[in-house]
PDB file of C-alpha atoms in Angstrom:
ATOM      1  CA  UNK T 264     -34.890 -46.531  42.821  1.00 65.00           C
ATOM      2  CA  UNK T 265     -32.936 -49.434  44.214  1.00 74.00           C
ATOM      3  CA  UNK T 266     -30.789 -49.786  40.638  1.00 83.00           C
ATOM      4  CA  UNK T 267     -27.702 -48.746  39.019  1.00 91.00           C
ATOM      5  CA  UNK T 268     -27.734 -45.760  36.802  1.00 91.00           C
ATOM      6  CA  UNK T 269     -25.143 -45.539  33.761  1.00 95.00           C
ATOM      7  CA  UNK T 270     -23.115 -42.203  33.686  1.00 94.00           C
ATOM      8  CA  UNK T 271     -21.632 -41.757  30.206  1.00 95.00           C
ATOM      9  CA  UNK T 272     -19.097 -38.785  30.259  1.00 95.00           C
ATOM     10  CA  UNK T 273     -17.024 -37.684  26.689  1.00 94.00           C
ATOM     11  CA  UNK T 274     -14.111 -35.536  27.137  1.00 91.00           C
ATOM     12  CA  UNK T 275     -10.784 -34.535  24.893  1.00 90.00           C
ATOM     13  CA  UNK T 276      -7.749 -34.028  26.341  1.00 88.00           C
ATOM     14  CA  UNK T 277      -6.153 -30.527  25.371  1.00 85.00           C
ATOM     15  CA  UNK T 278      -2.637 -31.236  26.215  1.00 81.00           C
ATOM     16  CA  UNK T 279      -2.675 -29.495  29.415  1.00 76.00           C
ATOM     17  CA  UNK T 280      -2.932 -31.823  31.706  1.00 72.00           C
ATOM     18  CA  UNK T 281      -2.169 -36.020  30.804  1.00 81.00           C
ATOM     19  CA  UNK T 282      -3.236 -38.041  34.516  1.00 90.00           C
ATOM     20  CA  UNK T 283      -7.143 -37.102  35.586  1.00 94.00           C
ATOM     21  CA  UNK T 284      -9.556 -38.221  37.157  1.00 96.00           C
ATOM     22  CA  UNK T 285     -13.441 -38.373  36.815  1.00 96.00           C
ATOM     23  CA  UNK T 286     -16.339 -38.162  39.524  1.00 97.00           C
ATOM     24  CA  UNK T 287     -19.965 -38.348  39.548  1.00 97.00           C
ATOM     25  CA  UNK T 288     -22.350 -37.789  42.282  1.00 95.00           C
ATOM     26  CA  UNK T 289     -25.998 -36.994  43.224  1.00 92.00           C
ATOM     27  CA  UNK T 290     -25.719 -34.199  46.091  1.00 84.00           C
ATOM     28  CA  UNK T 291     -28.728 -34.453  48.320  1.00 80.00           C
ATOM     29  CA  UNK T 292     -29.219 -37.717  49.379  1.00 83.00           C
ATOM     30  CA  UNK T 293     -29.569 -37.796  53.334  1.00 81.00           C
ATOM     31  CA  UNK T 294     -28.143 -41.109  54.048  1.00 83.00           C
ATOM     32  CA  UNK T 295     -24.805 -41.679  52.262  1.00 82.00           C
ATOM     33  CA  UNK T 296     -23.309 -40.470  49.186  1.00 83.00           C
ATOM     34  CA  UNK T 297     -24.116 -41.695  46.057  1.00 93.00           C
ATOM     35  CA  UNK T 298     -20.696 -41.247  44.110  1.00 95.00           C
ATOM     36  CA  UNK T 299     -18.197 -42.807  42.087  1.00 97.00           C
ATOM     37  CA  UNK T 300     -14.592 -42.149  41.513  1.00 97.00           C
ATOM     38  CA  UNK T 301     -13.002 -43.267  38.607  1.00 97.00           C
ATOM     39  CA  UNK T 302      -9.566 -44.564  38.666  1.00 96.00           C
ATOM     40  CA  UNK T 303      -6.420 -41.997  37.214  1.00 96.00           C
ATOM     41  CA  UNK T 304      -6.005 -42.430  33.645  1.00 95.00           C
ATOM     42  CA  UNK T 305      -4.159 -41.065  31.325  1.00 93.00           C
ATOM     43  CA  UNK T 306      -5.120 -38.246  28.561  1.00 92.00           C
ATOM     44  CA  UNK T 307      -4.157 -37.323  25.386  1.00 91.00           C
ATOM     45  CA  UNK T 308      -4.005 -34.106  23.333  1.00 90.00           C
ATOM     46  CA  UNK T 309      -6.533 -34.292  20.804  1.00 90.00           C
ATOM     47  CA  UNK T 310      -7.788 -37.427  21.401  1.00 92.00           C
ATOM     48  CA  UNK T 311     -11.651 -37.980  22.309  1.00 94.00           C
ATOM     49  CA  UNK T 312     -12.573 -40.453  25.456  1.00 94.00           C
ATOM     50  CA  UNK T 313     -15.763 -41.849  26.604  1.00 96.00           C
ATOM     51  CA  UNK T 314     -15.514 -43.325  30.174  1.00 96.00           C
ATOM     52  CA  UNK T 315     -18.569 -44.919  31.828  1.00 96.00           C
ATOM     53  CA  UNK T 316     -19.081 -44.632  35.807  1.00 96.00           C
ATOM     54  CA  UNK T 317     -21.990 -46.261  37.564  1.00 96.00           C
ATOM     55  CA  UNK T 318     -23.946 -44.700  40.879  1.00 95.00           C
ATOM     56  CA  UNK T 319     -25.731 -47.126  42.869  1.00 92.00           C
ATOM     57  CA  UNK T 320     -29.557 -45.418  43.374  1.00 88.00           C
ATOM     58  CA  UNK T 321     -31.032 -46.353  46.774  1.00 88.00           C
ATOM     59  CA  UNK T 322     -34.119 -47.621  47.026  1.00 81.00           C
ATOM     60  CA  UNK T 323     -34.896 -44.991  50.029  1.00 81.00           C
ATOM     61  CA  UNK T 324     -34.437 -42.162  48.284  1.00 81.00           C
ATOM     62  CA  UNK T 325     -36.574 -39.310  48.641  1.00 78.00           C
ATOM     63  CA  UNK T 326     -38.576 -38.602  45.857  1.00 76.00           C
ATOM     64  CA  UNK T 327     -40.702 -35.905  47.327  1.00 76.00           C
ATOM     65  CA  UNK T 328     -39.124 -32.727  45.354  1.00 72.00           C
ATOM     66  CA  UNK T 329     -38.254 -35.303  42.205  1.00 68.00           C
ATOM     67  CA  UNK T 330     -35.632 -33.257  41.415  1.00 82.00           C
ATOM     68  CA  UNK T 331     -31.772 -34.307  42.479  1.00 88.00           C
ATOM     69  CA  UNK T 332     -28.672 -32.345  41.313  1.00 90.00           C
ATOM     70  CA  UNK T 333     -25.455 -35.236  39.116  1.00 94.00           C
ATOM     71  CA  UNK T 334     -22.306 -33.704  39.631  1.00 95.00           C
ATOM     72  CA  UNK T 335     -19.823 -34.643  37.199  1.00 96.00           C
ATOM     73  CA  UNK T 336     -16.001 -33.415  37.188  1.00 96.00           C
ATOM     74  CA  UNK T 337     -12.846 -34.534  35.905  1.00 94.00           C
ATOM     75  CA  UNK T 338      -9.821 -33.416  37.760  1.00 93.00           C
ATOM     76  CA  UNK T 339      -6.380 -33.971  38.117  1.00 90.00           C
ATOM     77  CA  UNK T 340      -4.061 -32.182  41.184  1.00 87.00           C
ATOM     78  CA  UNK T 341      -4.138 -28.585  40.050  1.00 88.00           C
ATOM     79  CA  UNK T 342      -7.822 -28.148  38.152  1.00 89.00           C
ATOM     80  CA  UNK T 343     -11.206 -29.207  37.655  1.00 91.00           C
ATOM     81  CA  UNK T 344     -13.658 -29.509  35.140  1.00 92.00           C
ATOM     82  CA  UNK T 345     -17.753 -29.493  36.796  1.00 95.00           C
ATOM     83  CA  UNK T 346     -21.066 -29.265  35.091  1.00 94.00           C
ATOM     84  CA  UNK T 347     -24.426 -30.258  37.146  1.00 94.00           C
ATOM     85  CA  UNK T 348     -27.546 -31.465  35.286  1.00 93.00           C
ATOM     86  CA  UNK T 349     -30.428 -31.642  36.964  1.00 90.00           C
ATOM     87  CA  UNK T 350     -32.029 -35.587  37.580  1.00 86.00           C
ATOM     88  CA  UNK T 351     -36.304 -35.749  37.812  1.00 82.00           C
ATOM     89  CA  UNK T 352     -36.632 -38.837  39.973  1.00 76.00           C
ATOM     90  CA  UNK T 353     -39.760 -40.721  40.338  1.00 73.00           C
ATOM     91  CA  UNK T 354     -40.703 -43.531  41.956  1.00 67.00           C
ATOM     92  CA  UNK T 355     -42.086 -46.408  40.711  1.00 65.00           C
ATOM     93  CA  UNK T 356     -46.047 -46.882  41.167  1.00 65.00           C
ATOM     94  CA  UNK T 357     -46.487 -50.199  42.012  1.00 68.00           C
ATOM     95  CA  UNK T 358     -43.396 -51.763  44.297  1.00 72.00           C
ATOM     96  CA  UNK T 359     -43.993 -53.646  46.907  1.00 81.00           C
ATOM     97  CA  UNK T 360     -40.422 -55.422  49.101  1.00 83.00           C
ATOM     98  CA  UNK T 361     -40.964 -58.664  51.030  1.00 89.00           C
ATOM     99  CA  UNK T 362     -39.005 -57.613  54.428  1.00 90.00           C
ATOM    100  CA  UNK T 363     -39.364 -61.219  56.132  1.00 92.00           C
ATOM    101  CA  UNK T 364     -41.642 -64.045  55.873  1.00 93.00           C
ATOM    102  CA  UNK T 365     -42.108 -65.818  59.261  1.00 92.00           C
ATOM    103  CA  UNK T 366     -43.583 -69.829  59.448  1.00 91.00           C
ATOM    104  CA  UNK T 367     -45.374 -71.439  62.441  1.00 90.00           C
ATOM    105  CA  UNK T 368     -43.191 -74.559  62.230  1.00 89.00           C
ATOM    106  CA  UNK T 369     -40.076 -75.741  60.859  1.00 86.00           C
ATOM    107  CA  UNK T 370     -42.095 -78.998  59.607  1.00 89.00           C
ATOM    108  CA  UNK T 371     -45.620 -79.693  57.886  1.00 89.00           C
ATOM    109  CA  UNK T 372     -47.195 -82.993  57.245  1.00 90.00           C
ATOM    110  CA  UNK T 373     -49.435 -83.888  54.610  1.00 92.00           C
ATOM    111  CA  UNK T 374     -52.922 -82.713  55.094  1.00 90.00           C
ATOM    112  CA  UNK T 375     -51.583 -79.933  58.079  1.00 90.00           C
ATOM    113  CA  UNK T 376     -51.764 -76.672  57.960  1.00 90.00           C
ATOM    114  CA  UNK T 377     -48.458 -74.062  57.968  1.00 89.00           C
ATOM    115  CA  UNK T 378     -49.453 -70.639  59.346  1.00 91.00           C
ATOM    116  CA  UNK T 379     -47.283 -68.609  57.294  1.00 92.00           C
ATOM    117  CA  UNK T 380     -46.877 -64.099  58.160  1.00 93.00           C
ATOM    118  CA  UNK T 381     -45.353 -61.817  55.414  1.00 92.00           C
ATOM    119  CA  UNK T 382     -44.365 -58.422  56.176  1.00 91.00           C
ATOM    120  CA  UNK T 383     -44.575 -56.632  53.202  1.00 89.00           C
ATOM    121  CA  UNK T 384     -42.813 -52.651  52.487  1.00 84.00           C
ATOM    122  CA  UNK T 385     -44.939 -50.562  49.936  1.00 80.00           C
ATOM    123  CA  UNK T 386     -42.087 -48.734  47.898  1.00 71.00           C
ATOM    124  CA  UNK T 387     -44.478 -47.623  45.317  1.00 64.00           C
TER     125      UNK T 387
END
């Protein structure tokens, strides 16, 4: 949670379409959605392609069920490609976020004391 996940995809064009498209996406996140669109590119006949998109995991995602459907298609204006694959998400154990640290002063001399409050988020 709270990283960037690596999508590899491998296709081969088969001469019916040249200009497409790829998109990834995680359905089922409450919030926003977690997807990337590549830009068009072109496509041979015959020829093998690897094309890399990265999704942007937030760090509040719900990890109750663990399980999260990627979406991946390539498209171009008259078809699509989809296959899902279905993500197990955990979350980390141990992960704690400092949210704000708040000082008693602006300025400490030598030998005084600074009064120092950390609000902490428990992520883990």
């Amino acid at each position: 949670l709270g990283s960037t996940a690596q999508i590899q995809v491998y296709l081969e064009g088969t001469g019916e379409r040249t200009d497409v498209r790829l998109r990834a996406w995680i359905g089922g996140y409450e919030y926003d959605a977690i997807e990337r669109i590549s830009d068009v590119f072109e496509v041979q006949d015959g020829l093998a392609y690897k094309k890399i998109l990265t999704l942007d995991i937030p760090e509040d995602l719900d990890v109750s069920t663990h399980e999260y459907i990627l979406h991946v298609e390539v498209y171009d204006s008259q078809d699509k490609e989809s296959y899902a694959y279905t993500l197990y998400v955990e979350q980390e154990r141990h992960d704690i976020v400092v949210e704000d640290i708040l000082l008693s002063t602006q300025s400490v001399a030598p030998g005084e004391y600074l009064g120092v409050k950390v609000r902490l988020e428990n992520q883990g």
